PDB file of C-alpha atoms and ligand atoms in Angstrom:
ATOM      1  CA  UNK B 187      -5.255  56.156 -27.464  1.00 45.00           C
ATOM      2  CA  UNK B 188      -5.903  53.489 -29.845  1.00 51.00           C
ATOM      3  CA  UNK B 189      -5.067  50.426 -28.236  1.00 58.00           C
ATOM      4  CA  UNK B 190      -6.936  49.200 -25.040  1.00 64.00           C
ATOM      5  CA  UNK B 191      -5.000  46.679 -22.617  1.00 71.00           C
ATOM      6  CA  UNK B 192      -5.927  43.220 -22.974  1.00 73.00           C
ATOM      7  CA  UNK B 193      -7.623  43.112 -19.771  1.00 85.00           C
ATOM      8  CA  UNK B 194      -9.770  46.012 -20.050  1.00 89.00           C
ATOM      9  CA  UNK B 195     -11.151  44.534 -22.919  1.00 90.00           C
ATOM     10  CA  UNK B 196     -12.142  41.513 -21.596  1.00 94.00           C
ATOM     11  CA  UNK B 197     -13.870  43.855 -18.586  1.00 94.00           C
ATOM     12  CA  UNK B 198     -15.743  45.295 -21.361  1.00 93.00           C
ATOM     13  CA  UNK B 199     -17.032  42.238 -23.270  1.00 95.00           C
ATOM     14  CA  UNK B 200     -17.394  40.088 -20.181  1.00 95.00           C
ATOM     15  CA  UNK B 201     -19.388  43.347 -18.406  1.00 94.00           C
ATOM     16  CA  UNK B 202     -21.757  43.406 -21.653  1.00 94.00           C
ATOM     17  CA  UNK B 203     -22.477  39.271 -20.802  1.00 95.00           C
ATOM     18  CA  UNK B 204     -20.213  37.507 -23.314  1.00 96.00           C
ATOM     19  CA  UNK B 205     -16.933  35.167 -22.610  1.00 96.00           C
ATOM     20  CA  UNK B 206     -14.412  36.703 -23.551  1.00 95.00           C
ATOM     21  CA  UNK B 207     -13.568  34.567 -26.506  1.00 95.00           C
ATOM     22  CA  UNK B 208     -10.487  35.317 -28.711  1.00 95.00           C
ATOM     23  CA  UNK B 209     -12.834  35.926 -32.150  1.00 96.00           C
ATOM     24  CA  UNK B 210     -15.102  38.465 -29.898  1.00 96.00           C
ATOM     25  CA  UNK B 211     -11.688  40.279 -28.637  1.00 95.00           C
ATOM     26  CA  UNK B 212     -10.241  40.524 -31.665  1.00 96.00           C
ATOM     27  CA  UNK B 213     -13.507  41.976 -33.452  1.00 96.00           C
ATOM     28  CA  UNK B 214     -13.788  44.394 -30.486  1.00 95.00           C
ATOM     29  CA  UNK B 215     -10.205  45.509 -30.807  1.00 94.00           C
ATOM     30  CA  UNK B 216     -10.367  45.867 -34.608  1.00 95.00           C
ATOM     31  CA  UNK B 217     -13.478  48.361 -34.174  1.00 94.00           C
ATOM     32  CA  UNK B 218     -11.402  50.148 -31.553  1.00 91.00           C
ATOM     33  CA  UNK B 219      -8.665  50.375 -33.701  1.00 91.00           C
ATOM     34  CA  UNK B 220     -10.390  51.589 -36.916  1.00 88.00           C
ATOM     35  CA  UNK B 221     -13.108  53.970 -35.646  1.00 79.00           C
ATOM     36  CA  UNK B 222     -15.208  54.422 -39.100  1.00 84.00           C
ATOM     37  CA  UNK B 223     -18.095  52.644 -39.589  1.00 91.00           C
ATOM     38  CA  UNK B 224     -18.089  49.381 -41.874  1.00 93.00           C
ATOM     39  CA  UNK B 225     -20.009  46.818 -43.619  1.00 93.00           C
ATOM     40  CA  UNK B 226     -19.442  43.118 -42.254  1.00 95.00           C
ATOM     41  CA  UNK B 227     -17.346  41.957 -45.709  1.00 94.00           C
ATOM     42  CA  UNK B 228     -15.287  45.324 -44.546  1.00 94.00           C
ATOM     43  CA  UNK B 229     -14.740  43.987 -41.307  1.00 96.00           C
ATOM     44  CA  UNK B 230     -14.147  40.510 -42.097  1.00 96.00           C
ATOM     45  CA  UNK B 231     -11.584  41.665 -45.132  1.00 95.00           C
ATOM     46  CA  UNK B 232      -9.979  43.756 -42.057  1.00 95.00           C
ATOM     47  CA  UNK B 233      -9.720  40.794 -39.971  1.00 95.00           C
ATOM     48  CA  UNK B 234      -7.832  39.449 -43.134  1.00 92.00           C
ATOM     49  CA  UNK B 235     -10.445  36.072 -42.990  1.00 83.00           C
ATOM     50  CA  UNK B 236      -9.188  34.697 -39.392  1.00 91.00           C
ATOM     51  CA  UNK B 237     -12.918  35.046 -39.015  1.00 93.00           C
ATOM     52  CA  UNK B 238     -15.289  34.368 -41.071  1.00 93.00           C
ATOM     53  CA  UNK B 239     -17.934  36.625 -42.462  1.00 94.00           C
ATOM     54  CA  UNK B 240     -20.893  34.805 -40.552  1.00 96.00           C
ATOM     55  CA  UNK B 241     -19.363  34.811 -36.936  1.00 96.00           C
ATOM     56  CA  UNK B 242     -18.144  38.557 -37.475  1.00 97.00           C
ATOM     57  CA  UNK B 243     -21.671  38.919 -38.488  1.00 96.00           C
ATOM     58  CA  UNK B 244     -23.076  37.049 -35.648  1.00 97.00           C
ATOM     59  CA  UNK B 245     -20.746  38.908 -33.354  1.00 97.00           C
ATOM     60  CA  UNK B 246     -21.781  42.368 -34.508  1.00 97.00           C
ATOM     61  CA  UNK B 247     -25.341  41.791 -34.179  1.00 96.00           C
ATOM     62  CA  UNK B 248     -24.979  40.468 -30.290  1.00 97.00           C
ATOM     63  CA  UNK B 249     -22.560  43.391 -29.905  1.00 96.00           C
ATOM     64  CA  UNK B 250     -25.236  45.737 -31.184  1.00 95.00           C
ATOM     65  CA  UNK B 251     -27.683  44.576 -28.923  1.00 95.00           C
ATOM     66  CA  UNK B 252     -25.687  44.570 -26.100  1.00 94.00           C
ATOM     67  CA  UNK B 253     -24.612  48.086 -26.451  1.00 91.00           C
ATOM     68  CA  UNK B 254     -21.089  47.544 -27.327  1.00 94.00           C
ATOM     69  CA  UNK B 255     -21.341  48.454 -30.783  1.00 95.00           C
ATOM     70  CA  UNK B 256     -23.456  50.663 -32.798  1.00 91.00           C
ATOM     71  CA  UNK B 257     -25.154  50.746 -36.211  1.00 91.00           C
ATOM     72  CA  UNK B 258     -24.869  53.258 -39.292  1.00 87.00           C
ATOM     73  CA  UNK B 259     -27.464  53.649 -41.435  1.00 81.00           C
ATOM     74  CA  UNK B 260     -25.762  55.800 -44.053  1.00 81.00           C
ATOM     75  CA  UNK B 261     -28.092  54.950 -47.268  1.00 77.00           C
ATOM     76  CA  UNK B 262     -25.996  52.497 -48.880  1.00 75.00           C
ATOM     77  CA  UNK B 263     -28.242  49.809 -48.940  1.00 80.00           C
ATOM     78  CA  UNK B 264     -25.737  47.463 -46.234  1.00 86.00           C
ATOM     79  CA  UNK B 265     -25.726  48.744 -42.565  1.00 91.00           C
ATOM     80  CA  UNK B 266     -22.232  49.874 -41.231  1.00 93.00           C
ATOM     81  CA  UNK B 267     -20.734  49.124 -37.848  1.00 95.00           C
ATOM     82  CA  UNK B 268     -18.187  51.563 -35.122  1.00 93.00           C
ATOM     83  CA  UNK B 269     -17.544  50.661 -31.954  1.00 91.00           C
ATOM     84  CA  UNK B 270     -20.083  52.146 -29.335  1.00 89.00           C
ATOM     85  CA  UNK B 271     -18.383  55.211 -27.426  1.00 79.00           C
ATOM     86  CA  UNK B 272     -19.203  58.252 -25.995  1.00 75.00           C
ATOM     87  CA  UNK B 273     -17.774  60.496 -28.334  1.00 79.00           C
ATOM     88  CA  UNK B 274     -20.332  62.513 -29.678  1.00 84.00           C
ATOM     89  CA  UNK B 275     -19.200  62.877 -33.523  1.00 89.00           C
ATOM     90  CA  UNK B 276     -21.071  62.484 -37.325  1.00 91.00           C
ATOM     91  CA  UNK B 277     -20.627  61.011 -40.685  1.00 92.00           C
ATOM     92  CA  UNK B 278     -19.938  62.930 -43.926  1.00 94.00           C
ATOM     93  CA  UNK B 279     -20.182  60.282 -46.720  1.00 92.00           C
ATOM     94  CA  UNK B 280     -19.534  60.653 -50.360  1.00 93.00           C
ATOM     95  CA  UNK B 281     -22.545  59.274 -51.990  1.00 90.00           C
ATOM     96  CA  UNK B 282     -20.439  58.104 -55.299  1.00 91.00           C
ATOM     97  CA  UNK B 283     -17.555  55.884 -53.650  1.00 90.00           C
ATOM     98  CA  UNK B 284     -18.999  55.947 -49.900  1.00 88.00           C
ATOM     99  CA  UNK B 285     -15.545  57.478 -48.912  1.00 91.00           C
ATOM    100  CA  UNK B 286     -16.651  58.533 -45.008  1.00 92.00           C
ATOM    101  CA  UNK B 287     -15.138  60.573 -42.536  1.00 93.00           C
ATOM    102  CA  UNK B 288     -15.862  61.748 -39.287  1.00 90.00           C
ATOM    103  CA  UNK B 289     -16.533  64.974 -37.793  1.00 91.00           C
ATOM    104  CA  UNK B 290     -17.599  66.849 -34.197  1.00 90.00           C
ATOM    105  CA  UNK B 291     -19.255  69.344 -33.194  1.00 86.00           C
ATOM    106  CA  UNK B 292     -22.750  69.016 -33.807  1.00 88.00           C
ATOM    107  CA  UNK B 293     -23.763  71.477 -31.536  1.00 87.00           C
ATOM    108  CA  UNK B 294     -27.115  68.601 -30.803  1.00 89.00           C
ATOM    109  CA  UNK B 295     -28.129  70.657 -27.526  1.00 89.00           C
ATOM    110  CA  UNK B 296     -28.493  73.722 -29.221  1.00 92.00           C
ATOM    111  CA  UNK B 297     -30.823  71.674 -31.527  1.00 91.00           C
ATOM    112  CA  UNK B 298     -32.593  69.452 -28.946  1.00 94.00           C
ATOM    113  CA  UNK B 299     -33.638  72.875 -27.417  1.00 94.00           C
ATOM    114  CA  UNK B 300     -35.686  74.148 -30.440  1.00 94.00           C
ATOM    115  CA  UNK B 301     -36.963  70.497 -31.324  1.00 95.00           C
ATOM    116  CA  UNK B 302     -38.565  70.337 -27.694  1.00 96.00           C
ATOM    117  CA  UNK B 303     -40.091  74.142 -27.947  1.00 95.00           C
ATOM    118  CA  UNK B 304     -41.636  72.747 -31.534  1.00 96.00           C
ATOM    119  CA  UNK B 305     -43.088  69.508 -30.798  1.00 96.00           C
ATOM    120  CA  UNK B 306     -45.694  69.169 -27.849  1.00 94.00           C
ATOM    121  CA  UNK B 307     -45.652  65.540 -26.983  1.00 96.00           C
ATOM    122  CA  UNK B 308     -41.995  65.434 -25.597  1.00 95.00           C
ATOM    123  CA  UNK B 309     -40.349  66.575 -23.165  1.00 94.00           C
ATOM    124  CA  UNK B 310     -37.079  64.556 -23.184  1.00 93.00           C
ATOM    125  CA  UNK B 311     -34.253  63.793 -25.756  1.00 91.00           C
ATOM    126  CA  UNK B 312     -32.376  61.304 -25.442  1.00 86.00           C
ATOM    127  CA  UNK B 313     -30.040  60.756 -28.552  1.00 84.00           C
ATOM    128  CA  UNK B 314     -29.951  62.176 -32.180  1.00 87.00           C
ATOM    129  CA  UNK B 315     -28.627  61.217 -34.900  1.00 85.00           C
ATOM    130  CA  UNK B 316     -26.422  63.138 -38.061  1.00 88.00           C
ATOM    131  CA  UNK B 317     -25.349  61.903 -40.882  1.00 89.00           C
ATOM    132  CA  UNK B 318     -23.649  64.541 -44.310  1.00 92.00           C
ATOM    133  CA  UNK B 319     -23.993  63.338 -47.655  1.00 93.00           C
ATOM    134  CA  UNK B 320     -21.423  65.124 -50.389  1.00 93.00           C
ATOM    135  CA  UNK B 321     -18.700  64.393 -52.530  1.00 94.00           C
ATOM    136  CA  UNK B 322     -15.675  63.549 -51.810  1.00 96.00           C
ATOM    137  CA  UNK B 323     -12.501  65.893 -53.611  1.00 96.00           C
ATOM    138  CA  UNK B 324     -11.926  62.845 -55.685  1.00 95.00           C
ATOM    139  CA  UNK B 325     -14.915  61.783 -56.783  1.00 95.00           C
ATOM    140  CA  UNK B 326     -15.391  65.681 -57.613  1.00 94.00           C
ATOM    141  CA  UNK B 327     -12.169  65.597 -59.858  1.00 93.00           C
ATOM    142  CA  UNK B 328     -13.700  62.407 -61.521  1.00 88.00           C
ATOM    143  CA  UNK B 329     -16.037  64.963 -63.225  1.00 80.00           C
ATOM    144  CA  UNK B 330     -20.268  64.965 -63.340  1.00 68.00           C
ATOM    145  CA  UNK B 331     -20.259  62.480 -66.319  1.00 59.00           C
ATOM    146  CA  UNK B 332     -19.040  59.337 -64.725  1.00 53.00           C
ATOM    147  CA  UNK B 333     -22.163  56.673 -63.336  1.00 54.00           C
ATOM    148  CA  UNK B 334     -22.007  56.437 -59.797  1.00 50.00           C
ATOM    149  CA  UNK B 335     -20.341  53.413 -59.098  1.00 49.00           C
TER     150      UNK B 335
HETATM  151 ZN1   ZN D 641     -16.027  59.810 -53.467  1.00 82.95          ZN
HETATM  152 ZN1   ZN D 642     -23.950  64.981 -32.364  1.00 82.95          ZN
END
């Protein structure tokens, strides 16, 4: 379920401390909508302009904070954005055209287990974090020569 009722949303975003505004709801339900993680010109080119770049980026950032949304850092040199849910899932990012798609599965318990038998100062996880660099079929098809782009 992509699409979140109208008033739920504004639960959400008033619950995190923000009116509701219309700019903050629509940012919100564009992140619901498109799940992968982007840069703010992605997001404001989604939003087509009826924001511009500097409140989507000032958005964001208090979304961040707040918990609402959540930041990639997947090497590209501009930080990416997803909406903040519970879904436990990675990145696998093709390091030529920064295609990205998701997967699950990470089986993180498994490896929270053998990180807290090797280290000696913790004793809790609370989060990790995953991230697959490759490339994608089409950049493969594109051959070694070409430059990165
Ligand atoms: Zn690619
Ligand atoms: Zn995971």
């Amino acid at each position: 379920m992509h699409h979140m009722k109208k008033d739920a949303l504004v639960d959400i975003i008033r619950n995190a401390g923000f009116r509701a505004t219309k700019p903050r709801r629509t940012l919100l339900t564009y992140l619901q909508k498109t799940r992968l993680p982007q840069t703010i010109l992605e997001i404001a080119d989604g939003l087509k302009d009826s924001i511009d770049q500097v409140t989507v980026y000032r958005i964001v950032e208090a979304f961040t904070k707040a918990g609402l949304v959540r930041q990639i850092d997947l090497r590209m040199g501009r930080p990416r954005y997803e909406i903040a849910d519970a879904r436990d899932h990675h990145h696998v990012v093709c390091v030529r055209c920064e295609r990205i798609e998701d997967f699950i599965g990470c089986d993180s318990d498994h490896l929270a287990d053998k990180a807290l038998k090797q280290v000696k100062g913790f004793s809790h996880i609370t989060g990790h974090s995953l991230e697959f660099f490759g490339l994608c079929n089409s950049c493969v098809k594109q051959g070694p020569t070409l430059q990165a782009a």
